[in-house]
PDB file of C-alpha atoms in Angstrom:
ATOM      1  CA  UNK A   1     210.190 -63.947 -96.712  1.00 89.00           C
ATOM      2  CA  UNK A   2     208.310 -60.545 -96.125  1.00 86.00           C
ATOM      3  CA  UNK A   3     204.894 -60.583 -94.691  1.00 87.00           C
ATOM      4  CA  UNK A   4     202.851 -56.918 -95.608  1.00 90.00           C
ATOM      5  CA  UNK A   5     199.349 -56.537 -94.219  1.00 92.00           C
ATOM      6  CA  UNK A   6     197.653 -53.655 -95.956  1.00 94.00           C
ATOM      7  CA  UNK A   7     194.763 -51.448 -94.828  1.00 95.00           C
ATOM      8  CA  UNK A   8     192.223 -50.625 -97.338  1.00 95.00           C
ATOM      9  CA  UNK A   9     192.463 -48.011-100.098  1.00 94.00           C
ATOM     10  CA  UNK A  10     189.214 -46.303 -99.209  1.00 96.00           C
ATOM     11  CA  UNK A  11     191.225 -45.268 -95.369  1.00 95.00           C
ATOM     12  CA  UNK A  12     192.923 -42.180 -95.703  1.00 92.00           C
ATOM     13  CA  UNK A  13     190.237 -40.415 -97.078  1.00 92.00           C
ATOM     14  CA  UNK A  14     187.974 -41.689 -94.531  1.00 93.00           C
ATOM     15  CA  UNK A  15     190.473 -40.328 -91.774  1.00 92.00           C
ATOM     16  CA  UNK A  16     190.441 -36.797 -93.147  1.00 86.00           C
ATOM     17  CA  UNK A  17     187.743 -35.384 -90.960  1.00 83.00           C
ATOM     18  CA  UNK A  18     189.268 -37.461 -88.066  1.00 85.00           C
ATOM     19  CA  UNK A  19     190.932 -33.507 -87.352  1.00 78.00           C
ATOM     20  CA  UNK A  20     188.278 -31.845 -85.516  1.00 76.00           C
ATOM     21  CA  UNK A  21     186.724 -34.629 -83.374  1.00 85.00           C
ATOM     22  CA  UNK A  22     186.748 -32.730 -79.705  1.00 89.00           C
ATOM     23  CA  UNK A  23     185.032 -35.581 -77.575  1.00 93.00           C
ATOM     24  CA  UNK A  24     185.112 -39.286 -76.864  1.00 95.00           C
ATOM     25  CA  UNK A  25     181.572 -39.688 -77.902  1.00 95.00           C
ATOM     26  CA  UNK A  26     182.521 -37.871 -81.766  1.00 94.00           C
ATOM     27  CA  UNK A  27     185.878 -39.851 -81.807  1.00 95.00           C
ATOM     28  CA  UNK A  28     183.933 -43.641 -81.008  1.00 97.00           C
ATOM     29  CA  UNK A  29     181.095 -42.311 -83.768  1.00 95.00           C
ATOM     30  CA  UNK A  30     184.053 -41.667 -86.520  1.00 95.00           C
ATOM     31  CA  UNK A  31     185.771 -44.835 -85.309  1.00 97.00           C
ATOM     32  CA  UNK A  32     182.517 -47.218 -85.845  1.00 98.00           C
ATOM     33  CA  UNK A  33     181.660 -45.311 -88.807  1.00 97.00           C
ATOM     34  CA  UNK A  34     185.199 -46.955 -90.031  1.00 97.00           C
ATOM     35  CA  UNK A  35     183.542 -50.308 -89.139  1.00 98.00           C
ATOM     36  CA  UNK A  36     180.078 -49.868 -91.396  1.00 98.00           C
ATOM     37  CA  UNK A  37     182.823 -48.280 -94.381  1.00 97.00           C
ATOM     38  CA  UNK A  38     184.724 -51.591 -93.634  1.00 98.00           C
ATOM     39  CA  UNK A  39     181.142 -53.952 -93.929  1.00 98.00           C
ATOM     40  CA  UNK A  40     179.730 -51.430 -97.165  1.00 97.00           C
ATOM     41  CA  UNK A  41     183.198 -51.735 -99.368  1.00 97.00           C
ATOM     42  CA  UNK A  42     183.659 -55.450 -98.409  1.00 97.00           C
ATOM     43  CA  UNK A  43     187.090 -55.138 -97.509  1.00 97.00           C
ATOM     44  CA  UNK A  44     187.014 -56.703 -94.150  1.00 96.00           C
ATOM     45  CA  UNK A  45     185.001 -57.492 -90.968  1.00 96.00           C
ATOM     46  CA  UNK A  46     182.646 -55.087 -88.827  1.00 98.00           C
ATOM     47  CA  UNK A  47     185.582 -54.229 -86.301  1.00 98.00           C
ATOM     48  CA  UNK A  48     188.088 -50.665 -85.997  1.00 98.00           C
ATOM     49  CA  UNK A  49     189.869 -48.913 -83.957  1.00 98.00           C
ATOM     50  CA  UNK A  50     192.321 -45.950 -83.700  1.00 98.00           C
ATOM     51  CA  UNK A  51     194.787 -44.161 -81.669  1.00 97.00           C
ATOM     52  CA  UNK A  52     194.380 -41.076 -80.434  1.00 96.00           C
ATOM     53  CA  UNK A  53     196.915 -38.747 -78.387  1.00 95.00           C
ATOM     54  CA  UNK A  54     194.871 -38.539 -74.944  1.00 94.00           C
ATOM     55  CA  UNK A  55     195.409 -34.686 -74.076  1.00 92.00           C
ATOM     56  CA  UNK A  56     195.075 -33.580 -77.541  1.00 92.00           C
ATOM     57  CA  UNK A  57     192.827 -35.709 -79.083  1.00 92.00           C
ATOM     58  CA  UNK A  58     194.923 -36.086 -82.300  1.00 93.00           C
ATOM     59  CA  UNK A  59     194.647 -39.136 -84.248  1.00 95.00           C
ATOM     60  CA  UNK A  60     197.883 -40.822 -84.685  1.00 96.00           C
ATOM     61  CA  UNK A  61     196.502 -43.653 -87.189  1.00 97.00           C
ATOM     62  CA  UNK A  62     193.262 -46.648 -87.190  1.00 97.00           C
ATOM     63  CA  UNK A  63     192.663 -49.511 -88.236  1.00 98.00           C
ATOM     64  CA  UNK A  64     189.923 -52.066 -89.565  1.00 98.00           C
ATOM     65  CA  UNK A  65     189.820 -55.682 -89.544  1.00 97.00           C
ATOM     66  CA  UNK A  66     191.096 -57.478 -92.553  1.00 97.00           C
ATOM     67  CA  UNK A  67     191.322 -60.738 -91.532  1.00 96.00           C
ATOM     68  CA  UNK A  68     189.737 -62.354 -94.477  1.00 94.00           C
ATOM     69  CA  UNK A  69     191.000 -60.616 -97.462  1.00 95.00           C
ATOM     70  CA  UNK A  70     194.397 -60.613 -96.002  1.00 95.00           C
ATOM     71  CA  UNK A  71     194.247 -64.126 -95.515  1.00 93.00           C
ATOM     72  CA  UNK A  72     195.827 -63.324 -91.770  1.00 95.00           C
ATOM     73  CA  UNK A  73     194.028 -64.442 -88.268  1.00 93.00           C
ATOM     74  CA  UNK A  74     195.969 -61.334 -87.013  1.00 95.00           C
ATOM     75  CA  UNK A  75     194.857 -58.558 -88.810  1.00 96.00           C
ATOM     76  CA  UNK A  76     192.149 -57.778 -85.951  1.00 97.00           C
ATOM     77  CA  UNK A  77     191.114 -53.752 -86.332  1.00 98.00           C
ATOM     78  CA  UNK A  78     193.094 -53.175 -83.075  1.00 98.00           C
ATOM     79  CA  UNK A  79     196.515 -54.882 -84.511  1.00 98.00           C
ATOM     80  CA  UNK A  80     196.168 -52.598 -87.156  1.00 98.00           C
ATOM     81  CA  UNK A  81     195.702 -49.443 -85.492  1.00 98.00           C
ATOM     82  CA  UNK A  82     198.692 -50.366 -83.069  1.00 98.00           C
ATOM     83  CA  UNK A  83     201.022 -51.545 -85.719  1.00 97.00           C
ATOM     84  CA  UNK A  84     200.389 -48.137 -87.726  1.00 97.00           C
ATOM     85  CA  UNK A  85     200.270 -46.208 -84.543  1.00 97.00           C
ATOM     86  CA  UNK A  86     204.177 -47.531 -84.433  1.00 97.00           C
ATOM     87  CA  UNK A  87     205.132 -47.139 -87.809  1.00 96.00           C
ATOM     88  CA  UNK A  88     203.685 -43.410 -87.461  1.00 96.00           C
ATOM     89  CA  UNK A  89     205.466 -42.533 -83.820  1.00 96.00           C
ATOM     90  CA  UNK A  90     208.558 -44.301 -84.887  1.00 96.00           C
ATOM     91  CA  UNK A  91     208.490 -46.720 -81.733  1.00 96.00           C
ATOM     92  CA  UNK A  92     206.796 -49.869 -80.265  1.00 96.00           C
ATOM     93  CA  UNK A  93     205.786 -48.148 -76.906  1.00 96.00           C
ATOM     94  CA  UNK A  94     202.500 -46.023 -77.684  1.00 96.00           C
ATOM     95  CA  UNK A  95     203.127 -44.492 -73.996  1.00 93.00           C
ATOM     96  CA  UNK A  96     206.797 -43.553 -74.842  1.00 92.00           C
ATOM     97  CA  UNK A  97     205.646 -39.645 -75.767  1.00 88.00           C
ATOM     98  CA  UNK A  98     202.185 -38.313 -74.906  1.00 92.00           C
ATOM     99  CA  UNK A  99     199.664 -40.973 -73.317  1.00 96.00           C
ATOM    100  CA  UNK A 100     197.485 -42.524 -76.178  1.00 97.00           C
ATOM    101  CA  UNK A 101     193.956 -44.166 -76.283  1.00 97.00           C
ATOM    102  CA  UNK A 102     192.985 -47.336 -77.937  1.00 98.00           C
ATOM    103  CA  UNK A 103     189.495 -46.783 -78.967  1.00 98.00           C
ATOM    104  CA  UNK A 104     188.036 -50.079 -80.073  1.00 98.00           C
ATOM    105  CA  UNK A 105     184.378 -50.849 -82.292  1.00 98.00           C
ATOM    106  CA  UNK A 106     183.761 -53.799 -79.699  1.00 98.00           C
ATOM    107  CA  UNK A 107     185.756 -54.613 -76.684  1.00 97.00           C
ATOM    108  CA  UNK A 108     188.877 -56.869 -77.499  1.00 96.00           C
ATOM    109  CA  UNK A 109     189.514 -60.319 -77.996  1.00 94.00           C
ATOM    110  CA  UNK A 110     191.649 -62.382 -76.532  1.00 94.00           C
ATOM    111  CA  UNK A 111     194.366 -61.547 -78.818  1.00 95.00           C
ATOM    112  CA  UNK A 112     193.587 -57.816 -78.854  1.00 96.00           C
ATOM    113  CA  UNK A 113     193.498 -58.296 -75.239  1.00 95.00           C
ATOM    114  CA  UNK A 114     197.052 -58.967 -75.495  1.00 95.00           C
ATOM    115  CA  UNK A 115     198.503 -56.172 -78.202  1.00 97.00           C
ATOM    116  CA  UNK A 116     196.004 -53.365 -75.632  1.00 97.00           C
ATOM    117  CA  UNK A 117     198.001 -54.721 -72.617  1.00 96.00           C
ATOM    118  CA  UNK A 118     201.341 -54.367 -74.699  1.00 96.00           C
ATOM    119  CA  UNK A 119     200.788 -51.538 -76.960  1.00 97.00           C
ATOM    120  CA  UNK A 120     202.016 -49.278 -74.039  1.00 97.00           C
ATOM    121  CA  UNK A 121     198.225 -46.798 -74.427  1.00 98.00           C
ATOM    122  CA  UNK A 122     196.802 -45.917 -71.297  1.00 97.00           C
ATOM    123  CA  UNK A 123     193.636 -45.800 -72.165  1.00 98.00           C
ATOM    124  CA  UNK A 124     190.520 -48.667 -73.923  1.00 98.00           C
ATOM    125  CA  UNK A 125     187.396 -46.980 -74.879  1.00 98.00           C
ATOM    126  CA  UNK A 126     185.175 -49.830 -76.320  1.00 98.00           C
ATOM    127  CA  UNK A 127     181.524 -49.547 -77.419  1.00 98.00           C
ATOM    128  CA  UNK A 128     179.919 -52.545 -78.277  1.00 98.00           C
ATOM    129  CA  UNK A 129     180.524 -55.483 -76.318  1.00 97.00           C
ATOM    130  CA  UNK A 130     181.805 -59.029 -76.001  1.00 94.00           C
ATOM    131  CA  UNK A 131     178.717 -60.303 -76.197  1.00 95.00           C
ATOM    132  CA  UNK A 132     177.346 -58.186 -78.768  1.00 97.00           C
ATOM    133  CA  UNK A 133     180.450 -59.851 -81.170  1.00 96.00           C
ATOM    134  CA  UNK A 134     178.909 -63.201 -79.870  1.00 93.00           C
ATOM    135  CA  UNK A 135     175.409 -62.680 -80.684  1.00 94.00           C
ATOM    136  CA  UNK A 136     176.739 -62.689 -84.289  1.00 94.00           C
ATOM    137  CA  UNK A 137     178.577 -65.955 -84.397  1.00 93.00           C
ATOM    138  CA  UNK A 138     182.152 -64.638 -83.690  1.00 93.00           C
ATOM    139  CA  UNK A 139     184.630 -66.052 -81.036  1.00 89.00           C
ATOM    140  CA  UNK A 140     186.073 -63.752 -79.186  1.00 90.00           C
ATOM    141  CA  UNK A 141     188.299 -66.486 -77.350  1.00 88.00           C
ATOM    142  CA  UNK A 142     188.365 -67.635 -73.751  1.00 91.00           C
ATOM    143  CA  UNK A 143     188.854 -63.995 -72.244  1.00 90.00           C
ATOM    144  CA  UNK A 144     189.391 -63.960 -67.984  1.00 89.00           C
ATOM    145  CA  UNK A 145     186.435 -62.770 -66.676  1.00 91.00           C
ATOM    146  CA  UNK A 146     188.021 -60.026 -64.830  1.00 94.00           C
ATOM    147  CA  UNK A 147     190.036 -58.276 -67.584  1.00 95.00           C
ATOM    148  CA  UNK A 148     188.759 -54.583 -66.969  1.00 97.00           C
ATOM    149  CA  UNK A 149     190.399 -54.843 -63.992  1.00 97.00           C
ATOM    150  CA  UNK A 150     193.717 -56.753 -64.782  1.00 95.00           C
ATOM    151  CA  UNK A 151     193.859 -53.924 -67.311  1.00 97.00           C
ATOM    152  CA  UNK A 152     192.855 -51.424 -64.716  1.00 97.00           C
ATOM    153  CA  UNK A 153     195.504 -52.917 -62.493  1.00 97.00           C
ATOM    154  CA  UNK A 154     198.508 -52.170 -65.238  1.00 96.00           C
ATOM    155  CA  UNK A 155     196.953 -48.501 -65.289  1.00 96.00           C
ATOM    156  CA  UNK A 156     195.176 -48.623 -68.401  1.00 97.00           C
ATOM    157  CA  UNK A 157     191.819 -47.171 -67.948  1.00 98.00           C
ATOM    158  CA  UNK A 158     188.896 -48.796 -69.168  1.00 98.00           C
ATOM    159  CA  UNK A 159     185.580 -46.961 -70.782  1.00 98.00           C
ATOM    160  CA  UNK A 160     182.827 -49.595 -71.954  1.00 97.00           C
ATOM    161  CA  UNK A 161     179.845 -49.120 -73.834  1.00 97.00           C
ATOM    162  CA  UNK A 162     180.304 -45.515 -75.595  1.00 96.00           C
ATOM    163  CA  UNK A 163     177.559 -45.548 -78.486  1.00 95.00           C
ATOM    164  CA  UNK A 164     177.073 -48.968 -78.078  1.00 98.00           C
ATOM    165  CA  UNK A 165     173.969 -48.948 -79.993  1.00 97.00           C
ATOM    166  CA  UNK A 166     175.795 -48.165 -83.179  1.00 97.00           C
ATOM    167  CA  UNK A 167     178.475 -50.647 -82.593  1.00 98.00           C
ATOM    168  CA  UNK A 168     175.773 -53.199 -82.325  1.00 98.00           C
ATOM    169  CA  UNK A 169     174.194 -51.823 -85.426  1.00 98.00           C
ATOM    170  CA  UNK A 170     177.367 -52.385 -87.396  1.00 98.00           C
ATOM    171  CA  UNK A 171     177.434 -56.056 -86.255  1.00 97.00           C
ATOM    172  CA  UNK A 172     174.130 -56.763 -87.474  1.00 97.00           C
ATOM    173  CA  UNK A 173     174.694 -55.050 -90.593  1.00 97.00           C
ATOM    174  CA  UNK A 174     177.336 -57.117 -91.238  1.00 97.00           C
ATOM    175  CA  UNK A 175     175.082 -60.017 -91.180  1.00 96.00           C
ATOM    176  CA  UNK A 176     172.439 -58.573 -92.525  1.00 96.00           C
ATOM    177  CA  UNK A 177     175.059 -58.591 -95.519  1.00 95.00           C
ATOM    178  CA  UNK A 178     176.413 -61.644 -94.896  1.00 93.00           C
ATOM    179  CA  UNK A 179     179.668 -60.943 -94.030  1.00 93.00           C
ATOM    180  CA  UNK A 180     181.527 -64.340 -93.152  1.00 91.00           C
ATOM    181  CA  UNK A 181     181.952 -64.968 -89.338  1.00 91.00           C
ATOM    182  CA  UNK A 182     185.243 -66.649 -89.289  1.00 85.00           C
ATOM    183  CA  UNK A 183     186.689 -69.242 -86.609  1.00 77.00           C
ATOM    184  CA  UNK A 184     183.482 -69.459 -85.170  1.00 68.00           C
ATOM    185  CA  UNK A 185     182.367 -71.279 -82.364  1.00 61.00           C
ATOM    186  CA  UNK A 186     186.154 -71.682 -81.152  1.00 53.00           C
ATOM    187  CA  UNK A 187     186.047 -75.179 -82.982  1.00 45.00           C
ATOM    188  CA  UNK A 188     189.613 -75.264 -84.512  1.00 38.00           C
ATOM    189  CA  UNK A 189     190.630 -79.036 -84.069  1.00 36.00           C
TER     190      UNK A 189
END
């Protein structure tokens, strides 16, 4: 049995302009912009992410969430971005070669939580928050209360709230659309 999880068709062409992005502010702005492309084609929750090469700034591949046409509780926007990060360096260890950055549309769940910690990047950049993923309806699981630094501890560095405000605007576009807010509550039984 194979399992494929597919990013949508509409992604390269978004990531063509990805090239010349010289800051962490243009690079978070191109990443949520990902997110409202993800909400507008209806391919997919109001979540991305992408790797970047830390010195350089080169983009080494993104990701959006899928979860619901994929049919796949997995396919979060920063399992994605990881997975084709891997497929595009040719190893499972993001850190192996350059140091990489995992910027993220909203800070991780507890499952992204987990792929960021293993990934091998060195650094998260997250806009919008927890919370702001909340507010919506989503559950973003039962996440320690001290994970910046736990993550900080395993010398990934942490960045929070870099153009929030458009993260958050994504999320309420999203259901201002009515985009389905799946698993939520955390009521699974």
């Amino acid at each position: 049995m194979n399992v494929t999880l597919e990013l949508p068709h509409w992604l390269d062409e978004a990531l063509a302009p990805f090239g010349g992005l010289d800051t962490d502010e243009t690079r978070m702005a191109a990443v949520i912009d990902l997110a409202r492309r993800n909400v507008d084609h209806r391919t997919g929750g109001p979540f991305s992410a992408a790797i970047f090469e830390t010195e350089t700034g080169r983009l080494i591949a993104a990701g959006v969430n899928v979860v619901v046409p994929a049919n796949a509780a997995i396919a979060h926007a920063e399992v994605m971005a990881v997975a084709a990060a891997g497929q595009t360096l040719g190893t499972f260890d993001l850190g192996a070669g350059a140091p990489t950055s995992l910027f993220a549309s909203t800070e991780p769940c507890v499952m992204c939580m987990g792929v960021t910690v293993w990934s091998g990047v060195s650094r998260l950049l997250c806009a919008g928050r927890d919370d702001d993923a909340r507010a919506i309806g989503f559950d973003e699981g039962p996440k320690h209360p001290g994970w910046v630094a736990e993550l900080e501890k395993r010398g990934i560095e942490v960045v929070r709230d870099l153009v929030r405000s458009e993260s958050i605007a994504v999320l309420q576009h999203y259901l201002d659309t009515d985009g389905e807010i799946y698993n939520a509550g955390g009521d699974h039984a």
